[in-house]
Short mmCIF file of C-alpha atoms in Angstrom, two decimals:
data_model
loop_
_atom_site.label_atom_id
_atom_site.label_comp_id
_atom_site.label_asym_id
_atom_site.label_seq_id
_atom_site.Cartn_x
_atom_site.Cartn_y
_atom_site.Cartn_z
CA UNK A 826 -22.24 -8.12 9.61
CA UNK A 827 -23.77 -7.47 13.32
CA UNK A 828 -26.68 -5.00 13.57
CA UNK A 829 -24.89 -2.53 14.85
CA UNK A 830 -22.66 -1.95 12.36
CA UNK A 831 -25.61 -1.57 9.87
CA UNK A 832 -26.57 1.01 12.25
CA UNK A 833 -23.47 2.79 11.86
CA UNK A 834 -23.48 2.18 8.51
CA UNK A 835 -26.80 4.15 8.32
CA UNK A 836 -26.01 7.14 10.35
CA UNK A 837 -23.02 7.33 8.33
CA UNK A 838 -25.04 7.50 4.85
CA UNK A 839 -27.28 9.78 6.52
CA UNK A 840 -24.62 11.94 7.31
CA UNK A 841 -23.62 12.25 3.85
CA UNK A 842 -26.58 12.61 2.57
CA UNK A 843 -26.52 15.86 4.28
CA UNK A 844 -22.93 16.96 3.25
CA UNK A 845 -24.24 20.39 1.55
CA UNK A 846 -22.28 22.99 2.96
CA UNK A 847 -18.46 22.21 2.31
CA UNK A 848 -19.14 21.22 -1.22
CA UNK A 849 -20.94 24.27 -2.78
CA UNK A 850 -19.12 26.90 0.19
CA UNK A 851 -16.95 28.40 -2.34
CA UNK A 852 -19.55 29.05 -4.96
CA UNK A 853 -21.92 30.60 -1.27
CA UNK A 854 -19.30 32.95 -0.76
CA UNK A 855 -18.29 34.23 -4.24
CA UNK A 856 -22.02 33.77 -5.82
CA UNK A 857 -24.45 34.84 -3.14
CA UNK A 858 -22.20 36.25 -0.95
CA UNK A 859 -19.74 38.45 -3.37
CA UNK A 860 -16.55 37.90 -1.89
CA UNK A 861 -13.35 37.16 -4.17
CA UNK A 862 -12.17 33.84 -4.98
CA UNK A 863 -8.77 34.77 -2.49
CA UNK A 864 -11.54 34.91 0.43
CA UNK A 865 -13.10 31.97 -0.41
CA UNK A 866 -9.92 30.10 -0.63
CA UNK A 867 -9.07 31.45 2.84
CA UNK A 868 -12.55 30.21 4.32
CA UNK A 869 -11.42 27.32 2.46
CA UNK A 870 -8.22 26.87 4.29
CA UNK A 871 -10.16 27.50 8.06
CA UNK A 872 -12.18 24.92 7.47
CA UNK A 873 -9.25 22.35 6.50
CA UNK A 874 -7.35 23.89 9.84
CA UNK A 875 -10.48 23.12 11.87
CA UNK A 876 -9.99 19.19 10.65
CA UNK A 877 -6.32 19.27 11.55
CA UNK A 878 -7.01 20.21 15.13
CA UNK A 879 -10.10 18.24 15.43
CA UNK A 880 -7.82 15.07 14.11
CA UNK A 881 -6.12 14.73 16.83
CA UNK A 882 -8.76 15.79 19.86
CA UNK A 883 -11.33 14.02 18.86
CA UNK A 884 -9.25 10.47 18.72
CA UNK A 885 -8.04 10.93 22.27
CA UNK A 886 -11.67 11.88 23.57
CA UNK A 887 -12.54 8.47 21.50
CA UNK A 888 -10.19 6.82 24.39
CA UNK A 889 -11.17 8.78 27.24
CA UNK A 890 -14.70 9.31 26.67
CA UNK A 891 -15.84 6.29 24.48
CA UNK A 892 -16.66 6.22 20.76
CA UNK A 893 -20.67 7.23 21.24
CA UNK A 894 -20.08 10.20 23.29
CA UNK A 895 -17.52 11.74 20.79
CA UNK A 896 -19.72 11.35 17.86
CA UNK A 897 -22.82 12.75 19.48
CA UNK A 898 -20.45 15.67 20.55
CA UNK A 899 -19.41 15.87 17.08
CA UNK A 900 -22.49 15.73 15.39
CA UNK A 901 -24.32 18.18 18.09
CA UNK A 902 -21.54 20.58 17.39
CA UNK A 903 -21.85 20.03 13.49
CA UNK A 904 -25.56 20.92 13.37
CA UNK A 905 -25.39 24.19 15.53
CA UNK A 906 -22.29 25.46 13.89
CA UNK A 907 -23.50 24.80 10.03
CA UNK A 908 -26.74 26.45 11.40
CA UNK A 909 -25.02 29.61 12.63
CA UNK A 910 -22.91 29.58 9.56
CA UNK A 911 -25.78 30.18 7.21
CA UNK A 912 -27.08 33.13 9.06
CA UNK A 913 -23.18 34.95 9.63
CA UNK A 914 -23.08 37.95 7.03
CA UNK A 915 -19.57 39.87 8.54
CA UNK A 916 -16.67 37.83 6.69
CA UNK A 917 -14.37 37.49 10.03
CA UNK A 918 -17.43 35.72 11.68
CA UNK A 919 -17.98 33.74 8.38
CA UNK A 920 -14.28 32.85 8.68
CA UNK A 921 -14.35 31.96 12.24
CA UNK A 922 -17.31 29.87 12.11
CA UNK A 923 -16.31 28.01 9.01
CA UNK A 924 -13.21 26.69 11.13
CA UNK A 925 -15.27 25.43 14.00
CA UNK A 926 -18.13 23.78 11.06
CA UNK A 927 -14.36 22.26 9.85
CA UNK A 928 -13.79 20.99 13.65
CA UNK A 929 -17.00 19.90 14.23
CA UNK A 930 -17.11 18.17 11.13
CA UNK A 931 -14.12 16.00 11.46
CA UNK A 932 -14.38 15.22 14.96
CA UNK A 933 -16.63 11.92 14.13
CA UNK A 934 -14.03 10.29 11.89
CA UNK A 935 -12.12 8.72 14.37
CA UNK A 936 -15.01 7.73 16.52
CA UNK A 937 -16.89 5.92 13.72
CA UNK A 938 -13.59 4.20 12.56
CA UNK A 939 -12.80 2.65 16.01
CA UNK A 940 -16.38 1.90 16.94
CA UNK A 941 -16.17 -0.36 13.52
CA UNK A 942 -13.36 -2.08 14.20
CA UNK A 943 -14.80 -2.94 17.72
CA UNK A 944 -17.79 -4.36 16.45
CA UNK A 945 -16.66 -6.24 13.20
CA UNK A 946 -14.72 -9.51 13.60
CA UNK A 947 -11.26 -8.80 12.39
CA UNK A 948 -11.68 -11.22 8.61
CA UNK A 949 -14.74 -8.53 7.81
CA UNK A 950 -13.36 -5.17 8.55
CA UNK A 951 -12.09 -4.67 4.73
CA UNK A 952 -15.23 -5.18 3.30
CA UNK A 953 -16.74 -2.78 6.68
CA UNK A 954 -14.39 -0.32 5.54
CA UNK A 955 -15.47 -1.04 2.10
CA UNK A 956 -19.05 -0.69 2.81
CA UNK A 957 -18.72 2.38 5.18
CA UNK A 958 -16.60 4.30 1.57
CA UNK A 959 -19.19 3.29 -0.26
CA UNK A 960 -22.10 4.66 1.93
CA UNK A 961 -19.98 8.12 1.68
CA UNK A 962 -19.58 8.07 -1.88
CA UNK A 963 -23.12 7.47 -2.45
CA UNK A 964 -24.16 9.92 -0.47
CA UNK A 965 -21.75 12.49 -1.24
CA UNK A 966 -23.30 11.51 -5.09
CA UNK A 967 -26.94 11.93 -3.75
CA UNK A 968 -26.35 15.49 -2.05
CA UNK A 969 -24.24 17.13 -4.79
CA UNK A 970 -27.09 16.53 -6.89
CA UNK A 971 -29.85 17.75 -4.57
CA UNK A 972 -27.67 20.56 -3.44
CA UNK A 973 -27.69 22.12 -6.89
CA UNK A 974 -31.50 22.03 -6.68
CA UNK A 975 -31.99 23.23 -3.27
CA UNK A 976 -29.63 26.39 -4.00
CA UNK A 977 -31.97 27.68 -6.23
CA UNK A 978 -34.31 28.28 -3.52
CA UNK A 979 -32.15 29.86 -1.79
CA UNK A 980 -28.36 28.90 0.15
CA UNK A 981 -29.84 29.46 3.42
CA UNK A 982 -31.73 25.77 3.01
CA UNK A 983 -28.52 24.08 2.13
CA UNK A 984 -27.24 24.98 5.65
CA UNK A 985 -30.58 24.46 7.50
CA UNK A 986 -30.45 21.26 5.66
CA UNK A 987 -27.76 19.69 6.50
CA UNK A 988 -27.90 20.74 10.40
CA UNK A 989 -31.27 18.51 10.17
CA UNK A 990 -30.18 15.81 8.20
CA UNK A 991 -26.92 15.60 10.82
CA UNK A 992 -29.30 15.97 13.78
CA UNK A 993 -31.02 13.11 12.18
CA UNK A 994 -27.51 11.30 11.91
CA UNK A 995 -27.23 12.41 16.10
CA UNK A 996 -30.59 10.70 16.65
CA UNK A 997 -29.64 7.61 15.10
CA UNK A 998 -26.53 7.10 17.19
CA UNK A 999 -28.15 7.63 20.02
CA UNK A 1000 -30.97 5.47 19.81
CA UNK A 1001 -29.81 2.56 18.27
CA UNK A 1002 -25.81 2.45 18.85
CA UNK A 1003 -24.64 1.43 22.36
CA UNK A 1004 -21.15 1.74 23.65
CA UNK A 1005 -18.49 -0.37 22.15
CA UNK A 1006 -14.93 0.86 23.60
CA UNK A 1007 -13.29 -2.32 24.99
CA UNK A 1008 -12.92 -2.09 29.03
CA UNK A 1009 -9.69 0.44 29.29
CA UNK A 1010 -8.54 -1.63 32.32
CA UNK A 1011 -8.57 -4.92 30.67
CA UNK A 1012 -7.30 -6.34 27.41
CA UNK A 1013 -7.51 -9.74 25.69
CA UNK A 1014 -5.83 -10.58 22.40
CA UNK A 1015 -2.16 -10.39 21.10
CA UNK A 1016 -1.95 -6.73 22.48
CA UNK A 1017 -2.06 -8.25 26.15
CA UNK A 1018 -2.62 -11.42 27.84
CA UNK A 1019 -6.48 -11.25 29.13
CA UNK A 1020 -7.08 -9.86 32.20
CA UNK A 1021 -3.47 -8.04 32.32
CA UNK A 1022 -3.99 -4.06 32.41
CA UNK A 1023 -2.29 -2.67 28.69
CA UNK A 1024 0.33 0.09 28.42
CA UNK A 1025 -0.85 3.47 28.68
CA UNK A 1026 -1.43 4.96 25.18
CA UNK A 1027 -0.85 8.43 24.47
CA UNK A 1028 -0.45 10.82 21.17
CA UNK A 1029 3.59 10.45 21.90
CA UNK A 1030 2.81 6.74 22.04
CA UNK A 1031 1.45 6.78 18.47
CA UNK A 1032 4.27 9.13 17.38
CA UNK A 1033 6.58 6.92 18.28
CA UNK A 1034 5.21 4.01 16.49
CA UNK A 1035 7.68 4.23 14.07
CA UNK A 1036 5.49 1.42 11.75
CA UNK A 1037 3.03 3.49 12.19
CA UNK A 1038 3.59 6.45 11.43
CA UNK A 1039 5.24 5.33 8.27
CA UNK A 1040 2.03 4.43 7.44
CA UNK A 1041 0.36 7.56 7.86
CA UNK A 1042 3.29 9.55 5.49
CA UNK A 1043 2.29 6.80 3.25
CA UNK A 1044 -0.98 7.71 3.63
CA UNK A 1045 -0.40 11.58 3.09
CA UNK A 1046 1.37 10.81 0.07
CA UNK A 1047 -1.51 9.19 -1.81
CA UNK A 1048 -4.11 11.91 -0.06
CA UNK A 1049 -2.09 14.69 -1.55
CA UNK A 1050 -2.22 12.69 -5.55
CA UNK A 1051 -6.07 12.23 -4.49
CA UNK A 1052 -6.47 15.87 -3.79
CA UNK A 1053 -5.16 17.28 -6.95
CA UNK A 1054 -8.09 16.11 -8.61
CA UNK A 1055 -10.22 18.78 -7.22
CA UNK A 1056 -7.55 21.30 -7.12
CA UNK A 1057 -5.05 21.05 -9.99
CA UNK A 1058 -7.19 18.92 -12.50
CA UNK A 1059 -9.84 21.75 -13.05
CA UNK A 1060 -6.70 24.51 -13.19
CA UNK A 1061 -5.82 22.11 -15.92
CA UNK A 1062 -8.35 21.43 -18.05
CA UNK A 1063 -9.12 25.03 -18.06
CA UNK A 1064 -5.66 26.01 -19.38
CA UNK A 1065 -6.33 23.09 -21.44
CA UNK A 1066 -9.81 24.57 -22.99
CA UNK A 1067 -12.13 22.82 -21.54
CA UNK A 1068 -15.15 24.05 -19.69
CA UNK A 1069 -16.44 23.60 -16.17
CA UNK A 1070 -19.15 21.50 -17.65
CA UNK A 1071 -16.62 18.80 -18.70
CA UNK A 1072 -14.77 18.90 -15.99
CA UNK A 1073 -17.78 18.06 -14.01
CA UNK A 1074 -18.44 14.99 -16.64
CA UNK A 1075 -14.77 13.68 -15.81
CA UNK A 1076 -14.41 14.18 -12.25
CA UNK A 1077 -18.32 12.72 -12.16
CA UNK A 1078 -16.63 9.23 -13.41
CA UNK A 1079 -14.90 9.27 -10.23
CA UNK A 1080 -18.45 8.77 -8.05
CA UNK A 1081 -20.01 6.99 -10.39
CA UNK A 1082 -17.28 3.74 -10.13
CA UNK A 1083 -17.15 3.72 -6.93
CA UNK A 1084 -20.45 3.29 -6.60
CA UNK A 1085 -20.72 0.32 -9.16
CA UNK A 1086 -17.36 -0.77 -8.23
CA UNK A 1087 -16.71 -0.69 -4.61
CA UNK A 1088 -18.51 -3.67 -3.54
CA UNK A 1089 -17.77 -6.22 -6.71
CA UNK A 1090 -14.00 -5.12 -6.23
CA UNK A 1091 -14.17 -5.58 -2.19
CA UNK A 1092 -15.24 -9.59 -2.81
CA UNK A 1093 -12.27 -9.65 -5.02
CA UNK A 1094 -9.85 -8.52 -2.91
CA UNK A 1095 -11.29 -9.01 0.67
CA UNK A 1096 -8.70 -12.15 1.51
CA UNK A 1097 -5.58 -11.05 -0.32
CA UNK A 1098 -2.65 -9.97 0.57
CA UNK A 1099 -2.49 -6.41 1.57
CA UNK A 1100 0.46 -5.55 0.86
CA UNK A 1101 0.03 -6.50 -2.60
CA UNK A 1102 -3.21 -4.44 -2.78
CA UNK A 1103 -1.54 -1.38 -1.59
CA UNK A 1104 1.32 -1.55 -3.92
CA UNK A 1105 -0.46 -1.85 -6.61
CA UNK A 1106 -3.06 0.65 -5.81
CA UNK A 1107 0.09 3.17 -5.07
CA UNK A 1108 0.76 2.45 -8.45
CA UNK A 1109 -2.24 3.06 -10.05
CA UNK A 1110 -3.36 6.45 -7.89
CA UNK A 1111 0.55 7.53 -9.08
CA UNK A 1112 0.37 6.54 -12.75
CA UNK A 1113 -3.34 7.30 -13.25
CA UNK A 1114 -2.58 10.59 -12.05
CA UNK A 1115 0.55 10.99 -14.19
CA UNK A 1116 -2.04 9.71 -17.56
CA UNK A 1117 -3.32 13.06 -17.22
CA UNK A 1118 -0.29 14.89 -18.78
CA UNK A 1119 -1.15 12.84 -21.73
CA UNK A 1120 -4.88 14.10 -22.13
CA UNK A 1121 -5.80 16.13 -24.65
CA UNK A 1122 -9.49 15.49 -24.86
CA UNK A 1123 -12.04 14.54 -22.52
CA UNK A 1124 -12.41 10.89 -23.30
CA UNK A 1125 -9.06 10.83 -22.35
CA UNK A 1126 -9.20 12.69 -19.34
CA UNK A 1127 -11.82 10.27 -18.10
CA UNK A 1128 -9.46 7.14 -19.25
CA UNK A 1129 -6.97 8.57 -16.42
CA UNK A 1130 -10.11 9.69 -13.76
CA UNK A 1131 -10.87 5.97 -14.43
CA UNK A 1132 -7.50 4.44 -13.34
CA UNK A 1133 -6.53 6.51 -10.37
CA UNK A 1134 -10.42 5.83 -9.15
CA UNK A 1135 -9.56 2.41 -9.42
CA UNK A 1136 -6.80 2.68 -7.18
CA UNK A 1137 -8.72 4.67 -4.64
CA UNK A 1138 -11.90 1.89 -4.82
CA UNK A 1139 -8.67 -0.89 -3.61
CA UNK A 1140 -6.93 1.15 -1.16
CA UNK A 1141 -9.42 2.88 0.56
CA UNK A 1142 -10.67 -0.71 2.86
CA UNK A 1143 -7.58 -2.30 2.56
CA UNK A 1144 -5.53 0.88 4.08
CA UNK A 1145 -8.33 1.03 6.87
CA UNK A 1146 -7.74 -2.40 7.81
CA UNK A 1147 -3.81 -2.01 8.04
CA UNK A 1148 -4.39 1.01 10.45
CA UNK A 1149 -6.35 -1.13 12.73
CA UNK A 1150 -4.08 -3.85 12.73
CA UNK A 1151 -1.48 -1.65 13.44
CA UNK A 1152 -3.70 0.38 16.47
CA UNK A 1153 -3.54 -1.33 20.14
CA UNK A 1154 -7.53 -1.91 21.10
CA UNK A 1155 -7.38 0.63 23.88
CA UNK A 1156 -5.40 3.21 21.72
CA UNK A 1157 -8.00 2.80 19.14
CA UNK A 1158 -8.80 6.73 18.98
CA UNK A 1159 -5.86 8.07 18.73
CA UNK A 1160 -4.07 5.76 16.49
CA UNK A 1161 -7.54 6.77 13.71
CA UNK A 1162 -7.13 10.42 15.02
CA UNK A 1163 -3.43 10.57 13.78
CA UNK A 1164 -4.46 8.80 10.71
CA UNK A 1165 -7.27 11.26 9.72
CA UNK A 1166 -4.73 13.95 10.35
CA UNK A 1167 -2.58 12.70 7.53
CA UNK A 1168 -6.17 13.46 5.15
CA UNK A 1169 -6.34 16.96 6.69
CA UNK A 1170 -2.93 18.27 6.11
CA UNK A 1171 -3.37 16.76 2.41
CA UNK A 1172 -6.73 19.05 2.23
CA UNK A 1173 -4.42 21.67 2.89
CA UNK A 1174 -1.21 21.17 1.36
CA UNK A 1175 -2.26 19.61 -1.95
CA UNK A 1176 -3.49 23.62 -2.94
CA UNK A 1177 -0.35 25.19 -2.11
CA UNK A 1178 1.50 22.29 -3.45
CA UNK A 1179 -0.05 21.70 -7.21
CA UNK A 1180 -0.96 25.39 -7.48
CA UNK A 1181 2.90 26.26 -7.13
CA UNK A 1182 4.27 23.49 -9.24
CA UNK A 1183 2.03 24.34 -12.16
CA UNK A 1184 2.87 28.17 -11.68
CA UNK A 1185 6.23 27.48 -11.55
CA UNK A 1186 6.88 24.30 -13.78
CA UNK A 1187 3.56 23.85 -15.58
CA UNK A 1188 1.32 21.34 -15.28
CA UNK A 1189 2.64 18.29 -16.94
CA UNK A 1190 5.73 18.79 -14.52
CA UNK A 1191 3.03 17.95 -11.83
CA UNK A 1192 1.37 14.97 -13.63
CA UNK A 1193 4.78 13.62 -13.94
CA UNK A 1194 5.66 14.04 -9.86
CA UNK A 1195 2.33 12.53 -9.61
CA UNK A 1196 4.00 9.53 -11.35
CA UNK A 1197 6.90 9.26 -9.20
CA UNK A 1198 5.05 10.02 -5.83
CA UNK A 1199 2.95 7.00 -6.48
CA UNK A 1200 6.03 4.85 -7.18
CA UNK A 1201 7.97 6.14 -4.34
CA UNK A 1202 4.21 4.93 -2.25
CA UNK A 1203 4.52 1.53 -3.35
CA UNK A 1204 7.75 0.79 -2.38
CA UNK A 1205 7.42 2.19 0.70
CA UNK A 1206 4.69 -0.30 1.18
CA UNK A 1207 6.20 -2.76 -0.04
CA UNK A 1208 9.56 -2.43 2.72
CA UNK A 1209 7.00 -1.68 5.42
CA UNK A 1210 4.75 -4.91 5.07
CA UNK A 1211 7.27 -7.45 4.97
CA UNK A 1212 7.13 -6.92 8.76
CA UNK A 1213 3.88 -6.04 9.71
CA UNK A 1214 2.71 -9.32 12.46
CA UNK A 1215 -0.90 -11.15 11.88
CA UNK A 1216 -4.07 -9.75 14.32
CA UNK A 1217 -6.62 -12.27 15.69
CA UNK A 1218 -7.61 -10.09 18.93
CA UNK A 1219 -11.18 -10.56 19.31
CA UNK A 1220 -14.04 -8.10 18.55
CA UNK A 1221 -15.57 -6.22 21.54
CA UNK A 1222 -18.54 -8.25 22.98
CA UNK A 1223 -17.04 -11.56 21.87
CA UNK A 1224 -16.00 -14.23 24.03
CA UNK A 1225 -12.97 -14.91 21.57
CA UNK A 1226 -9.54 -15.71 23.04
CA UNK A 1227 -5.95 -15.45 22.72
CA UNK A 1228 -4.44 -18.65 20.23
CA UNK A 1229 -2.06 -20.69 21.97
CA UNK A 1230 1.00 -19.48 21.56
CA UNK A 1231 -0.27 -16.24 20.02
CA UNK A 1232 2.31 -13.33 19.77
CA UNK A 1233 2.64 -10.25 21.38
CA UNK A 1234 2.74 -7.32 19.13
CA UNK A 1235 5.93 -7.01 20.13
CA UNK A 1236 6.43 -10.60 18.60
CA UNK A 1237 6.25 -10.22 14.81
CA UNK A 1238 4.32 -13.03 13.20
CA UNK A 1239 3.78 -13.11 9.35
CA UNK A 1240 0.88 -11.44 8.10
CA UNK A 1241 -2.18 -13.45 7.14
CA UNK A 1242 -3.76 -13.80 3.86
CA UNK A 1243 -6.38 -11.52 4.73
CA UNK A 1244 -6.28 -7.53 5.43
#
């Protein structure tokens, strides 16, 4: 991998390391703050708005402005809001900040995804992507843990925290990651002959990539199963019996594989065929899900945690890499910008969704969907990559060139091995 991606690599763990604030928010506001459980889930529900909105601006100022400029905009905004958010005692001002801490937030995500796939040749960006989900998982591990601890001396350090540790994050960008947003008048690879200026890309551009877009409902199908296991599975257990404490010892299975999994799995699946790979990880988010309305002990609860992690450890990189292939170079932004959206309006829906299923049909009914949901994901992949044309276009700095004869993306070609 080239330097700089280690460096983004860094800044990224960095930036999890610092994740504080939307993990323990809920217990802030109904713990030290007082406020009921409804109000929390509203603050909740800002905070997931702020990501929608921040989706889609933030991938079209990663066109227009560059990838480095968006994420020190991002991460500026991040540490001043979070700040502010720790001292904010009125709840409509606790409200209104949490949705700009939600904007802020998000606004990175599709910077740091299109400054990777810039800078990593196009046979390493699943096991980038696979490195990058395993720097957030470790430090999302990392900072639940120290979170607990640093609560106890008081909330007011988690936020102060984590506006340092993402100033930190700010500091590294700027020092050590240059620009890497290909020349917006000039394009070489299968998107464009060289030295021919591409198509204008805009958001209706991207909504109109039918491909793609079927891609991101894809997407927002497996986000929503992924979400219900920090929204439905503890309702669950609990009508099940089980304590908070052993929900925390399933769901803790979930951080703990990826971390010893993610890399062994990504040199296993690095040059296969993606859409195998997404099927079958469809398939095991749906039915690892659905395992659950079989549990009626913990072991078992952590059998099903166990497959549906497995699933998220394959798709996670190989998804990533499918997006970019998909994404014209100099529509980078907003092609990641539409695909985080698809994770936002899953942080938002998957509440609503599994809370009124298992009010209204219980919550095997939902385990079951779960099931089907996944199913209905892998054929849809399955339909939608027997078309999906191979990607050689070079990485930005390179002096790589179009293959003879190379397609057009309008030119389907089949897909190589590799993702």
């Amino acid at each position: 991998m080239p330097r700089q991606f280690w460096w983004l690599w860094t800044s990224t763990l960095i930036n999890r390391l610092g994740g504080f604030v939307a993990t323990f928010l809920a217990l802030y506001l109904t713990v030290e703050r007082g406020y009921s459980a409804s109000y929390a889930g509203l603050v909740g529900a800002l905070y997931g708005l702020g990501g929608v909105v921040s989706s889609i601006g933030a991938g079209v100022l990663t066109d227009r402005l560059g990838r480095r400029p968006t994420m020190l905009i991002a991460q500026l905004s991040t540490a001043a809001s979070v700040a502010l958010l720790g001292f904010m005692t009125d709840p409509v001002a606790i409200a209104a900040v949490a949705c700009l801490v939600g904007m802020a937030s998000n606004a990175s995500r599709p910077a740091v995804q299109a400054m990777m796939a810039d800078i990593v040749a196009p046979e390493d960006r699943v096991r980038a992507f696979s490195l990058n989900y395993w720097a957030i998982n470790l430090g999302f591990a990392i900072s639940s843990t120290a979170a607990g601890l640093i609560a106890q001396h008081g909330y007011l350090a988690l936020f102060l925290g984590e506006a340092t540790l993402v100033l930190a994050c700010a500091l590294v960008v700027f020092r050590k990651l240059p620009e890497s947003r290909p020349d917006a008048g000039r394009e070489t690879g299968p998107e464009g002959p060289a030295g021919v200026a591409p198509a204008r890309v805009s958001m209706l551009t991207v909504l109109r990539d039918g491909r793609f877009m079927t891609v991101v409902g894809l997407n927002l199908l497996l986000a929503l199963l992924f979400q219900q296991a920090y929204v439905s599975m503890p309702v669950s257990m609990g009508q099940d019996g089980f304590s908070s404490a052993d929900f925390g010892l399933v769901i803790a299975i979930n951080g703990v594989l990826i971390v010893l999994l993610q890399i062994p799995v990504t040199r296993f699946i690095e040059h296969r065929s993606p859409a195998m790979l997404l099927i079958g990880s469809a398939l095991l988010a749906g039915y690892g899900f659905g395992l659950t309305a079989l549990a009626g002990s913990v072991a078992m609860y952590a059998v099903a945690v166990a497959v549906w992690t497995l699933g998220e450890i394959i798709n996670s990189p190989t998804q990533m890499g499918l997006v970019v292939r998909l994404s014209p170079v100099h529509g980078r932004g907003r092609y990641q910008g539409m695909y985080a959206l698809s994770w936002s309006i899953a942080s938002l829906a998957a509440p609503l969704l599994g809370g009124a299923v298992i009010d209204g049909y219980g919550a095997d009914a939902l385990w079951a969907g779960c099931a089907v949901v996944g199913t209905v994901a892998a054929v849809g992949y399955g339909l939608l990559l027997r078309k999906v044309p191979g990607q050689t276009e070079p990485v930005a700095g390179s002096s790589a060139k179009t293959p003879a004869g190379g397609g057009t993306a309008a030119e389907p070609a089949p897909a190589p091995a590799s993702a």
